[in-house]
Short mmCIF file of C-alpha atoms and ligand atoms in Angstrom, two decimals:
data_model
loop_
_atom_site.label_atom_id
_atom_site.label_comp_id
_atom_site.label_asym_id
_atom_site.label_seq_id
_atom_site.Cartn_x
_atom_site.Cartn_y
_atom_site.Cartn_z
CA MET A 1 -8.58 102.63 18.31
CA SER A 2 -10.58 99.71 17.01
CA LYS A 3 -8.00 96.89 16.81
CA GLU A 4 -6.35 98.53 20.14
CA ALA A 5 -9.81 97.83 21.46
CA VAL A 6 -9.93 94.40 20.89
CA SER A 7 -6.48 93.83 22.86
CA LYS A 8 -7.61 96.07 25.65
CA ILE A 9 -10.90 94.16 26.02
CA ASN A 10 -9.08 91.15 26.01
CA GLY A 11 -6.65 92.22 28.28
CA LEU A 12 -9.50 93.32 30.85
CA ILE A 13 -10.82 90.05 31.01
CA LYS A 14 -7.85 88.45 31.63
CA GLU A 15 -6.96 90.85 34.53
CA HIS A 16 -10.39 90.07 35.82
CA HIS A 17 -10.04 86.54 35.78
CA GLU A 18 -6.47 86.96 37.77
CA PHE A 19 -8.35 89.37 40.20
CA PHE A 20 -11.39 86.59 40.70
CA GLY A 21 -8.48 83.72 41.02
CA LYS A 22 -6.94 85.58 43.85
CA ALA A 23 -10.09 86.87 45.63
CA ILE A 24 -12.82 85.08 48.05
CA PRO A 25 -16.21 85.13 46.29
CA LEU A 26 -18.84 85.50 48.95
CA ILE A 27 -21.70 87.25 46.76
CA ALA A 28 -24.82 85.19 47.61
CA SER A 29 -26.20 85.28 43.92
CA GLU A 30 -23.25 84.34 42.55
CA ASN A 31 -21.77 80.62 41.62
CA ILE A 32 -19.27 79.50 38.98
CA MET A 33 -19.58 76.95 36.26
CA SER A 34 -17.76 73.91 35.39
CA LYS A 35 -15.61 74.16 32.34
CA ALA A 36 -17.78 71.43 30.51
CA ALA A 37 -20.60 73.99 31.17
CA ARG A 38 -18.72 77.08 30.45
CA LEU A 39 -17.77 75.37 26.87
CA ALA A 40 -21.74 74.82 26.12
CA CYS A 41 -22.36 78.33 26.68
CA THR A 42 -19.71 79.37 24.06
CA CYS A 43 -20.65 77.13 21.01
CA ASP A 44 -22.30 78.20 18.27
CA PHE A 45 -26.01 77.91 19.58
CA GLN A 46 -25.60 81.56 20.66
CA HIS A 47 -25.81 82.55 16.88
CA ARG A 48 -29.08 80.68 16.41
CA TYR A 49 -32.66 81.45 16.56
CA ALA A 50 -35.34 79.17 17.54
CA GLU A 51 -38.51 80.50 18.22
CA GLY A 52 -41.32 78.56 20.04
CA TRP A 53 -41.24 75.20 21.28
CA PRO A 54 -39.08 72.40 20.43
CA GLY A 55 -40.85 70.74 17.29
CA GLU A 56 -42.99 73.62 16.85
CA ARG A 57 -40.12 76.27 15.65
CA VAL A 58 -40.72 79.23 13.35
CA TYR A 59 -37.08 78.64 12.12
CA ALA A 60 -35.32 75.94 10.35
CA GLY A 61 -31.72 74.42 11.66
CA CYS A 62 -33.21 73.48 15.15
CA GLU A 63 -32.86 69.76 15.01
CA PHE A 64 -29.63 69.68 17.46
CA LEU A 65 -30.93 72.63 19.24
CA ASP A 66 -34.36 70.97 19.93
CA GLN A 67 -32.68 67.91 21.60
CA VAL A 68 -30.43 69.75 23.69
CA GLU A 69 -33.49 71.90 25.10
CA ILE A 70 -35.66 69.09 25.34
CA LEU A 71 -32.88 67.04 27.61
CA CYS A 72 -32.70 70.20 29.52
CA ALA A 73 -36.48 70.54 30.33
CA ASP A 74 -36.35 66.55 31.08
CA MET A 75 -33.62 66.98 33.40
CA ALA A 76 -35.07 69.97 34.95
CA LYS A 77 -38.54 68.13 35.65
CA GLN A 78 -36.51 64.95 36.94
CA TYR A 79 -33.96 67.34 39.60
CA TYR A 80 -37.42 69.41 41.03
CA ARG A 81 -39.91 66.40 40.70
CA ALA A 82 -41.84 68.86 38.35
CA GLY A 83 -44.34 68.02 35.74
CA PHE A 84 -43.49 70.81 33.77
CA ALA A 85 -40.51 73.28 32.99
CA ASP A 86 -39.86 75.99 30.63
CA VAL A 87 -36.14 76.33 30.04
CA ARG A 88 -36.32 79.56 27.96
CA PRO A 89 -36.42 82.45 30.17
CA ILE A 90 -33.39 84.39 29.83
CA SER A 91 -33.27 85.26 33.55
CA GLY A 92 -34.91 85.18 36.92
CA VAL A 93 -36.60 88.76 36.40
CA VAL A 94 -38.00 87.12 32.84
CA ALA A 95 -39.23 84.18 34.41
CA ASN A 96 -40.92 86.43 37.24
CA LEU A 97 -42.46 88.03 34.44
CA ALA A 98 -43.79 85.19 32.78
CA ILE A 99 -45.38 84.28 35.89
CA TYR A 100 -47.01 87.64 36.29
CA THR A 101 -48.03 86.99 32.66
CA ALA A 102 -49.81 83.95 33.33
CA MET A 103 -51.01 84.49 36.82
CA THR A 104 -52.24 88.30 36.70
CA THR A 105 -54.46 90.59 34.66
CA PRO A 106 -52.72 94.15 33.72
CA LYS A 107 -53.18 96.42 36.87
CA GLY A 108 -54.10 93.65 38.74
CA LYS A 109 -53.20 93.02 42.45
CA MET A 110 -50.22 90.78 44.03
CA MET A 111 -48.79 90.13 47.34
CA ALA A 112 -45.08 89.80 47.80
CA MET A 113 -42.32 90.64 50.52
CA PRO A 114 -41.23 93.98 51.17
CA ILE A 115 -37.72 94.83 49.68
CA PRO A 116 -35.95 96.18 53.08
CA SER A 117 -37.06 92.74 54.37
CA GLY A 118 -35.54 90.95 51.51
CA GLY A 119 -37.82 90.98 48.72
CA HIS A 120 -36.62 91.76 44.76
CA ILE A 121 -37.06 94.61 43.04
CA SER A 122 -39.11 92.53 40.19
CA HIS A 123 -41.68 91.95 42.88
CA ALA A 124 -42.15 95.41 43.88
CA PRO A 125 -44.79 98.48 42.85
CA ARG A 126 -44.16 101.13 40.59
CA LEU A 127 -42.39 104.45 42.92
CA ALA A 128 -41.82 101.71 46.01
CA LYS A 129 -41.17 104.22 48.81
CA SER A 130 -40.08 101.39 50.92
CA THR A 131 -36.43 102.42 51.28
CA GLY A 132 -37.01 106.08 51.31
CA ASN A 133 -35.88 106.43 47.63
CA ALA A 134 -38.58 105.73 44.79
CA ILE A 135 -37.96 102.76 43.01
CA ASN A 136 -39.49 101.65 39.73
CA GLY A 137 -39.82 97.98 40.48
CA THR A 138 -40.57 95.57 37.83
CA ALA A 139 -44.20 93.97 38.96
CA GLY A 140 -45.65 97.60 38.86
CA ALA A 141 -43.59 99.35 36.10
CA VAL A 142 -44.21 96.57 33.36
CA ARG A 143 -47.36 94.82 34.25
CA GLY A 144 -48.76 97.59 36.24
CA LEU A 145 -49.44 95.52 39.33
CA ASP A 146 -50.82 96.89 42.85
CA VAL A 147 -48.63 95.56 45.00
CA GLU A 148 -49.53 94.84 48.74
CA TYR A 149 -46.32 93.70 51.13
CA LEU A 150 -46.96 90.55 53.07
CA ALA A 151 -45.92 91.09 57.04
CA PHE A 152 -42.51 90.43 58.09
CA ASP A 153 -41.29 89.58 61.36
CA GLN A 154 -37.91 90.93 62.11
CA LYS A 155 -36.84 89.13 64.96
CA GLU A 156 -37.65 85.54 63.03
CA MET A 157 -36.30 87.00 59.93
CA ASN A 158 -39.34 85.34 57.96
CA LEU A 159 -42.84 85.98 56.86
CA ASP A 160 -45.13 86.88 60.01
CA ILE A 161 -48.21 84.25 59.33
CA ASP A 162 -51.00 85.77 61.10
CA GLY A 163 -50.12 89.46 59.92
CA SER A 164 -49.44 88.36 56.26
CA ALA A 165 -53.00 85.89 56.58
CA LYS A 166 -54.70 89.29 57.73
CA ARG A 167 -53.27 91.30 54.79
CA ILE A 168 -54.23 88.50 52.16
CA ARG A 169 -57.79 88.20 53.32
CA ASP A 170 -57.94 92.03 53.49
CA PHE A 171 -56.48 92.64 49.99
CA LYS A 172 -57.49 89.48 48.15
CA PRO A 173 -54.99 89.68 45.49
CA GLU A 174 -54.66 87.63 42.09
CA LEU A 175 -50.93 86.50 42.77
CA LEU A 176 -49.41 85.79 46.29
CA LEU A 177 -45.71 85.74 45.52
CA PHE A 178 -43.25 83.89 47.89
CA GLY A 179 -39.46 84.15 47.88
CA GLY A 180 -36.87 86.96 48.29
CA SER A 181 -33.14 87.98 47.83
CA VAL A 182 -32.56 87.85 51.59
CA PHE A 183 -33.49 84.52 52.13
CA LEU A 184 -32.43 82.47 55.35
CA PHE A 185 -35.36 80.48 56.18
CA PRO A 186 -38.11 78.72 54.66
CA HIS A 187 -41.05 80.73 53.65
CA PRO A 188 -44.56 79.39 55.42
CA VAL A 189 -45.86 78.24 51.88
CA LYS A 190 -48.25 75.79 53.35
CA GLU A 191 -49.77 77.96 55.80
CA LEU A 192 -50.32 80.93 53.60
CA SER A 193 -51.16 79.02 50.38
CA ALA A 194 -54.04 77.66 52.55
CA VAL A 195 -55.18 81.36 53.02
CA ALA A 196 -54.81 82.70 49.41
CA LYS A 197 -57.08 79.78 47.91
CA GLU A 198 -59.78 80.83 50.54
CA VAL A 199 -59.53 84.47 48.36
CA GLY A 200 -59.34 82.61 45.03
CA ALA A 201 -55.34 83.75 44.60
CA ASN A 202 -52.81 81.86 42.60
CA VAL A 203 -49.55 81.17 44.31
CA ALA A 204 -46.09 81.24 42.91
CA TYR A 205 -42.57 81.05 44.62
CA ASP A 206 -39.61 83.00 43.50
CA GLY A 207 -36.77 80.49 43.86
CA ALA A 208 -33.87 82.76 42.50
CA HIS A 209 -31.89 82.38 45.48
CA VAL A 210 -32.40 78.79 46.43
CA ALA A 211 -33.22 76.81 43.72
CA GLY A 212 -29.96 74.76 43.92
CA LEU A 213 -30.95 74.17 47.50
CA ILE A 214 -34.57 72.95 46.62
CA GLY A 215 -33.31 70.97 43.63
CA SER A 216 -31.22 68.95 45.74
CA GLY A 217 -34.00 68.34 48.40
CA TYR A 218 -32.75 70.66 51.13
CA PHE A 219 -34.75 74.06 52.24
CA GLN A 220 -38.44 73.40 51.27
CA ASP A 221 -40.35 72.11 48.39
CA PRO A 222 -42.82 74.80 47.05
CA LEU A 223 -44.48 73.03 44.56
CA ARG A 224 -45.57 70.23 47.29
CA GLU A 225 -46.42 72.89 49.66
CA GLY A 226 -48.83 74.89 47.55
CA ALA A 227 -47.17 77.15 44.94
CA GLU A 228 -48.69 76.51 41.64
CA ALA A 229 -45.36 77.58 39.91
CA MET A 230 -41.78 78.42 40.97
CA SER A 231 -39.47 80.85 38.96
CA PHE A 232 -35.69 81.03 39.57
CA SER A 233 -32.32 82.04 38.51
CA THR A 234 -29.99 79.29 37.29
CA HIS A 235 -26.87 81.02 38.72
CA LYS A 236 -26.93 81.51 42.14
CA THR A 237 -27.02 78.05 44.34
CA PHE A 238 -27.84 76.33 41.10
CA PRO A 239 -24.39 76.62 39.60
CA GLY A 240 -24.93 77.03 35.99
CA PRO A 241 -25.00 80.06 33.58
CA GLN A 242 -26.91 83.23 33.43
CA HIS A 243 -30.26 82.12 32.79
CA GLY A 244 -34.03 81.28 34.23
CA CYS A 245 -36.62 78.82 34.55
CA VAL A 246 -40.17 78.26 35.55
CA ILE A 247 -41.80 74.80 36.58
CA THR A 248 -44.99 73.43 37.36
CA ALA A 249 -46.14 70.58 39.54
CA GLU A 250 -47.96 69.20 36.62
CA ALA A 251 -48.56 70.09 32.71
CA GLY A 252 -51.98 71.69 32.68
CA GLU A 253 -53.55 74.98 32.93
CA TRP A 254 -50.54 77.17 34.23
CA SER A 255 -47.74 75.17 31.80
CA GLU A 256 -49.78 76.35 29.04
CA LYS A 257 -50.03 79.90 29.91
CA ILE A 258 -46.48 80.20 31.09
CA LYS A 259 -45.31 78.66 27.67
CA ALA A 260 -47.61 81.26 26.00
CA ALA A 261 -45.87 84.11 28.24
CA CYS A 262 -42.73 83.00 27.13
CA PHE A 263 -43.40 82.59 23.50
CA PRO A 264 -44.18 84.96 21.64
CA SER A 265 -45.08 87.46 25.03
CA LEU A 266 -41.71 88.08 26.37
CA LEU A 267 -38.97 86.21 24.47
CA SER A 268 -37.65 86.46 20.93
CA ASN A 269 -34.69 84.45 20.84
CA HIS A 270 -33.90 82.80 24.46
CA HIS A 271 -30.04 82.46 24.59
CA LEU A 272 -29.74 78.82 23.31
CA HIS A 273 -26.20 78.54 24.15
CA ASN A 274 -27.08 78.99 27.95
CA VAL A 275 -29.76 76.20 27.62
CA ALA A 276 -26.99 74.13 26.77
CA GLY A 277 -25.20 74.95 30.00
CA PHE A 278 -28.08 74.62 31.88
CA ALA A 279 -28.53 71.26 30.75
CA ILE A 280 -24.88 70.15 31.58
CA THR A 281 -25.11 72.16 34.89
CA LEU A 282 -28.50 69.78 35.59
CA ALA A 283 -26.81 66.79 34.61
CA GLU A 284 -23.78 67.65 37.35
CA MET A 285 -26.54 68.52 40.15
CA LEU A 286 -28.84 65.11 39.58
CA GLU A 287 -25.21 63.59 40.21
CA PHE A 288 -23.35 65.84 42.83
CA GLY A 289 -26.00 67.96 44.22
CA LYS A 290 -27.07 66.19 47.28
CA ARG A 291 -23.38 66.46 48.40
CA TYR A 292 -22.60 69.98 47.09
CA HIS A 293 -25.70 71.74 48.61
CA GLY A 294 -25.35 69.72 51.98
CA GLN A 295 -21.99 71.38 52.07
CA VAL A 296 -23.27 74.64 51.19
CA ILE A 297 -25.61 74.92 53.89
CA LYS A 298 -23.17 73.40 56.39
CA ASN A 299 -20.50 75.76 55.35
CA ALA A 300 -23.24 78.57 55.72
CA LYS A 301 -23.72 77.50 59.37
CA ALA A 302 -20.03 77.29 60.40
CA PHE A 303 -19.24 80.54 58.53
CA ALA A 304 -22.11 82.20 60.71
CA GLY A 305 -20.56 80.61 63.73
CA ALA A 306 -16.98 81.44 62.99
CA LEU A 307 -17.90 85.07 62.63
CA ALA A 308 -19.94 85.18 65.74
CA ALA A 309 -16.74 83.63 67.59
CA ALA A 310 -14.79 86.74 65.86
CA GLY A 311 -16.82 89.50 67.43
CA PHE A 312 -19.41 89.72 64.64
CA LYS A 313 -23.22 89.82 64.85
CA PRO A 314 -24.90 87.44 62.49
CA LEU A 315 -28.53 87.41 62.26
CA CYS A 316 -30.89 84.94 63.96
CA GLU A 317 -28.08 83.19 66.45
CA HIS A 318 -31.54 82.00 68.38
CA LYS A 319 -32.28 79.99 65.21
CA GLY A 320 -28.79 78.71 64.48
CA TYR A 321 -28.23 81.78 62.02
CA THR A 322 -29.50 80.18 58.49
CA ALA A 323 -31.08 77.35 56.91
CA SER A 324 -29.75 78.57 53.50
CA HIS A 325 -26.58 79.46 51.67
CA GLN A 326 -26.73 82.79 53.18
CA VAL A 327 -25.45 84.97 56.32
CA VAL A 328 -26.37 88.29 57.09
CA LEU A 329 -24.17 90.38 59.42
CA ASP A 330 -25.60 93.43 61.67
CA ILE A 331 -22.60 95.55 61.39
CA THR A 332 -24.33 98.30 63.29
CA GLY A 333 -22.26 99.19 66.30
CA LEU A 334 -19.05 99.69 64.02
CA GLU A 335 -20.21 102.56 62.68
CA GLN A 336 -17.95 104.94 65.28
CA SER A 337 -14.83 102.85 64.72
CA PHE A 338 -15.14 101.39 60.80
CA GLY A 339 -18.08 102.50 58.89
CA LEU A 340 -21.40 100.71 57.95
CA GLY A 341 -21.94 98.15 55.22
CA ALA A 342 -20.73 100.24 52.06
CA ASP A 343 -17.20 101.21 54.30
CA ILE A 344 -17.24 97.45 54.94
CA GLU A 345 -17.89 96.32 51.41
CA LYS A 346 -14.85 98.58 49.94
CA ALA A 347 -12.27 97.84 52.59
CA LEU A 348 -12.81 93.98 52.17
CA GLU A 349 -12.84 94.28 48.21
CA LYS A 350 -9.10 96.05 49.05
CA ALA A 351 -8.17 92.72 50.88
CA GLY A 352 -9.56 90.60 47.89
CA ILE A 353 -13.14 89.69 49.90
CA ILE A 354 -15.89 90.00 47.58
CA VAL A 355 -19.23 90.72 49.42
CA ASN A 356 -22.28 92.64 49.12
CA ARG A 357 -23.71 95.40 51.37
CA ASN A 358 -27.36 94.59 52.42
CA LEU A 359 -30.43 96.94 53.96
CA LEU A 360 -31.22 95.29 57.34
CA PRO A 361 -35.50 95.04 57.63
CA TRP A 362 -34.67 98.16 60.35
CA ASP A 363 -32.46 99.93 58.87
CA ALA A 364 -34.86 102.89 57.37
CA ARG A 365 -36.57 103.15 60.54
CA GLU A 366 -33.17 103.99 62.07
CA GLY A 367 -32.38 106.32 59.18
CA ARG A 368 -30.10 104.50 57.01
CA SER A 369 -30.44 104.06 53.21
CA TYR A 370 -29.22 101.33 50.96
CA LYS A 371 -26.31 103.59 49.97
CA ASN A 372 -24.42 102.56 53.22
CA PRO A 373 -26.79 100.16 55.00
CA GLY A 374 -26.33 98.46 58.35
CA GLY A 375 -25.93 94.96 56.76
CA VAL A 376 -23.86 92.61 54.53
CA ARG A 377 -25.22 89.76 52.86
CA LEU A 378 -22.44 87.08 52.28
CA GLY A 379 -23.01 83.44 50.48
CA THR A 380 -21.32 80.26 50.56
CA SER A 381 -22.36 78.65 47.35
CA GLU A 382 -19.16 79.72 45.38
CA VAL A 383 -16.59 78.97 47.79
CA THR A 384 -18.07 75.39 48.21
CA ARG A 385 -18.02 74.73 45.16
CA LEU A 386 -14.24 75.65 44.79
CA GLY A 387 -13.89 73.01 47.28
CA MET A 388 -14.13 74.76 51.03
CA LYS A 389 -15.50 73.00 54.07
CA GLU A 390 -16.27 74.01 57.34
CA SER A 391 -12.86 74.74 59.04
CA ASP A 392 -12.07 77.05 55.92
CA MET A 393 -14.93 79.25 57.09
CA GLY A 394 -12.77 79.81 60.23
CA ALA A 395 -9.97 81.03 58.15
CA ILE A 396 -12.44 83.44 55.96
CA ALA A 397 -13.72 84.93 59.38
CA GLU A 398 -10.24 85.50 60.65
CA PHE A 399 -9.66 87.64 57.77
CA PHE A 400 -12.77 89.69 58.30
CA LYS A 401 -11.74 89.92 61.61
CA LYS A 402 -8.36 91.49 60.70
CA VAL A 403 -9.62 94.00 58.48
CA ILE A 404 -12.84 95.16 60.41
CA ILE A 405 -12.16 94.83 64.03
CA ASP A 406 -8.48 94.86 64.10
CA LYS A 407 -8.51 97.50 61.08
CA LYS A 408 -5.62 96.25 59.82
CA ASP A 409 -4.84 97.67 56.52
CA PRO A 410 -6.43 95.39 53.99
CA LYS A 411 -3.93 96.11 51.27
CA ALA A 412 -1.62 94.28 53.68
CA ILE A 413 -4.19 91.32 54.08
CA GLN A 414 -4.67 90.95 50.42
CA PRO A 415 -1.41 88.47 50.00
CA ASP A 416 -2.56 86.31 52.57
CA VAL A 417 -5.92 86.28 51.17
CA ALA A 418 -4.35 85.28 47.55
CA ALA A 419 -2.16 82.79 49.34
CA PHE A 420 -5.57 81.37 51.00
CA MET A 421 -7.00 81.05 47.62
CA ALA A 422 -4.11 79.38 45.96
CA GLY A 423 -5.70 76.21 47.98
CA PHE A 424 -9.02 76.39 45.93
CA THR A 425 -8.39 76.89 42.16
CA THR A 426 -10.57 74.03 41.20
CA VAL A 427 -14.28 73.85 40.43
CA LYS A 428 -15.87 70.93 42.42
CA TYR A 429 -19.03 68.67 42.16
CA CYS A 430 -18.73 68.29 38.32
CA PHE A 431 -17.84 65.35 35.96
CA GLU A 432 -14.02 66.75 35.31
CA GLU A 433 -12.59 68.97 37.83
CA THR A 434 -10.66 71.64 35.93
CA LYS A 435 -9.43 75.16 36.69
CA ALA A 436 -11.65 77.90 37.93
CA PHE A 437 -11.00 81.14 36.67
CA GLU A 438 -9.01 79.88 33.75
CA TRP A 439 -9.55 82.15 30.62
CA TYR A 440 -9.17 80.19 27.44
C1 PLP B 501 -31.79 87.54 41.80
C2 PLP B 501 -33.28 87.63 41.82
C3 PLP B 501 -33.73 87.55 40.91
C4 PLP B 501 -33.27 88.24 39.24
O1 PLP B 501 -32.72 87.09 39.12
P1 PLP B 501 -31.87 87.56 37.38
O2 PLP B 501 -31.69 86.18 37.06
O3 PLP B 501 -30.58 88.45 37.90
O4 PLP B 501 -32.57 88.25 36.57
C5 PLP B 501 -35.17 87.76 40.99
N1 PLP B 501 -35.53 87.56 42.36
C6 PLP B 501 -34.95 87.21 43.48
C7 PLP B 501 -35.75 86.81 44.64
C8 PLP B 501 -33.70 87.56 43.30
O5 PLP B 501 -33.01 87.27 44.21
#
């Protein structure tokens, strides 16, 4: 079986590539790398160890690895106008753990967004009852943190400044953490950081979703608005490999604590191949990021408008729907005729359209859970990297209408989706544009 397993695995990888090459990728937390970055991620670095900081490693053989890691950190500092970058965290969650380790004491107090409003599981307490289900959140389960939630304004889809300020003054957290996974509008970092300082709290920003937008100069600038550190994933709006990073405005107390948290507390090897892929993507974004992320946001606004015109309900029409790469659809009202989030996710998948269902902030109150919630979250990062512009968003909205509102057989729509995607097979916004979904 073992030899057959190899060809079976290779066959499945090939099938996955073919499947994605014909699909419309709309998962807001995903993106696609250039060939140059992908190749870097497959190099010999993935066999090596380089514990510690460049120049102070505890292994031999690091001469070239060190130079790549230093280049990577230098470009990260340039892209984010940051005084310090630790490019070692192997994911966004590990980057958050570095922040918790540096900025809280075990069993200390932290404030963040609740999950149903768009907060991330890594911000949650142990056994959060937020969705009616016991969830073992990272902050609680790993650091023992007592997490209190910030107040959220469901109409504005943003933190409620007055309500959150009151809770910060009452709860007096050690750490105030901004950011989330449903992230349509910039958070009031300036306003609430000032309140956090009154009670002596540290402030951090989880930019996992919006890191590319921020680096390219859109959305907001947390390090200038009051956050001492920003953690992020390098593969969402930032179109690099699956990895993480923590930056601070200046080298100093926090950067030393973050460094010590990453090694030796949280990491032994740190996926050096992905540091190389991250470095290449940073070079690409320093050159093409402004144009790329500008188009990502224009496409998200155009997509929301086209979906509304097709008969759907994107949230926050009164605010122009979005200021990020995301669009959130309220698909309640369709439950009689079609179904809810999970049903829509499945039907679209049959048509070759890849989306994820998502909780709306008011789902729990109305008796819905994450298993079949009232929302669908969409993102334009990947389709934009494949070259789509505003007019293409109208075509995608039409496919949504055919499957969900006109209730055409999704299998019958799939060839049209594949034909549409035949026009978007190249990775753009990089130095050498090559085929996406190619498997070498
Ligand atoms: C995706 C996400 C993470 C986790 O990132 P990974 O790189 O998958 O570990 C953390 N925080 C937020 C807000 C996210 O959306």
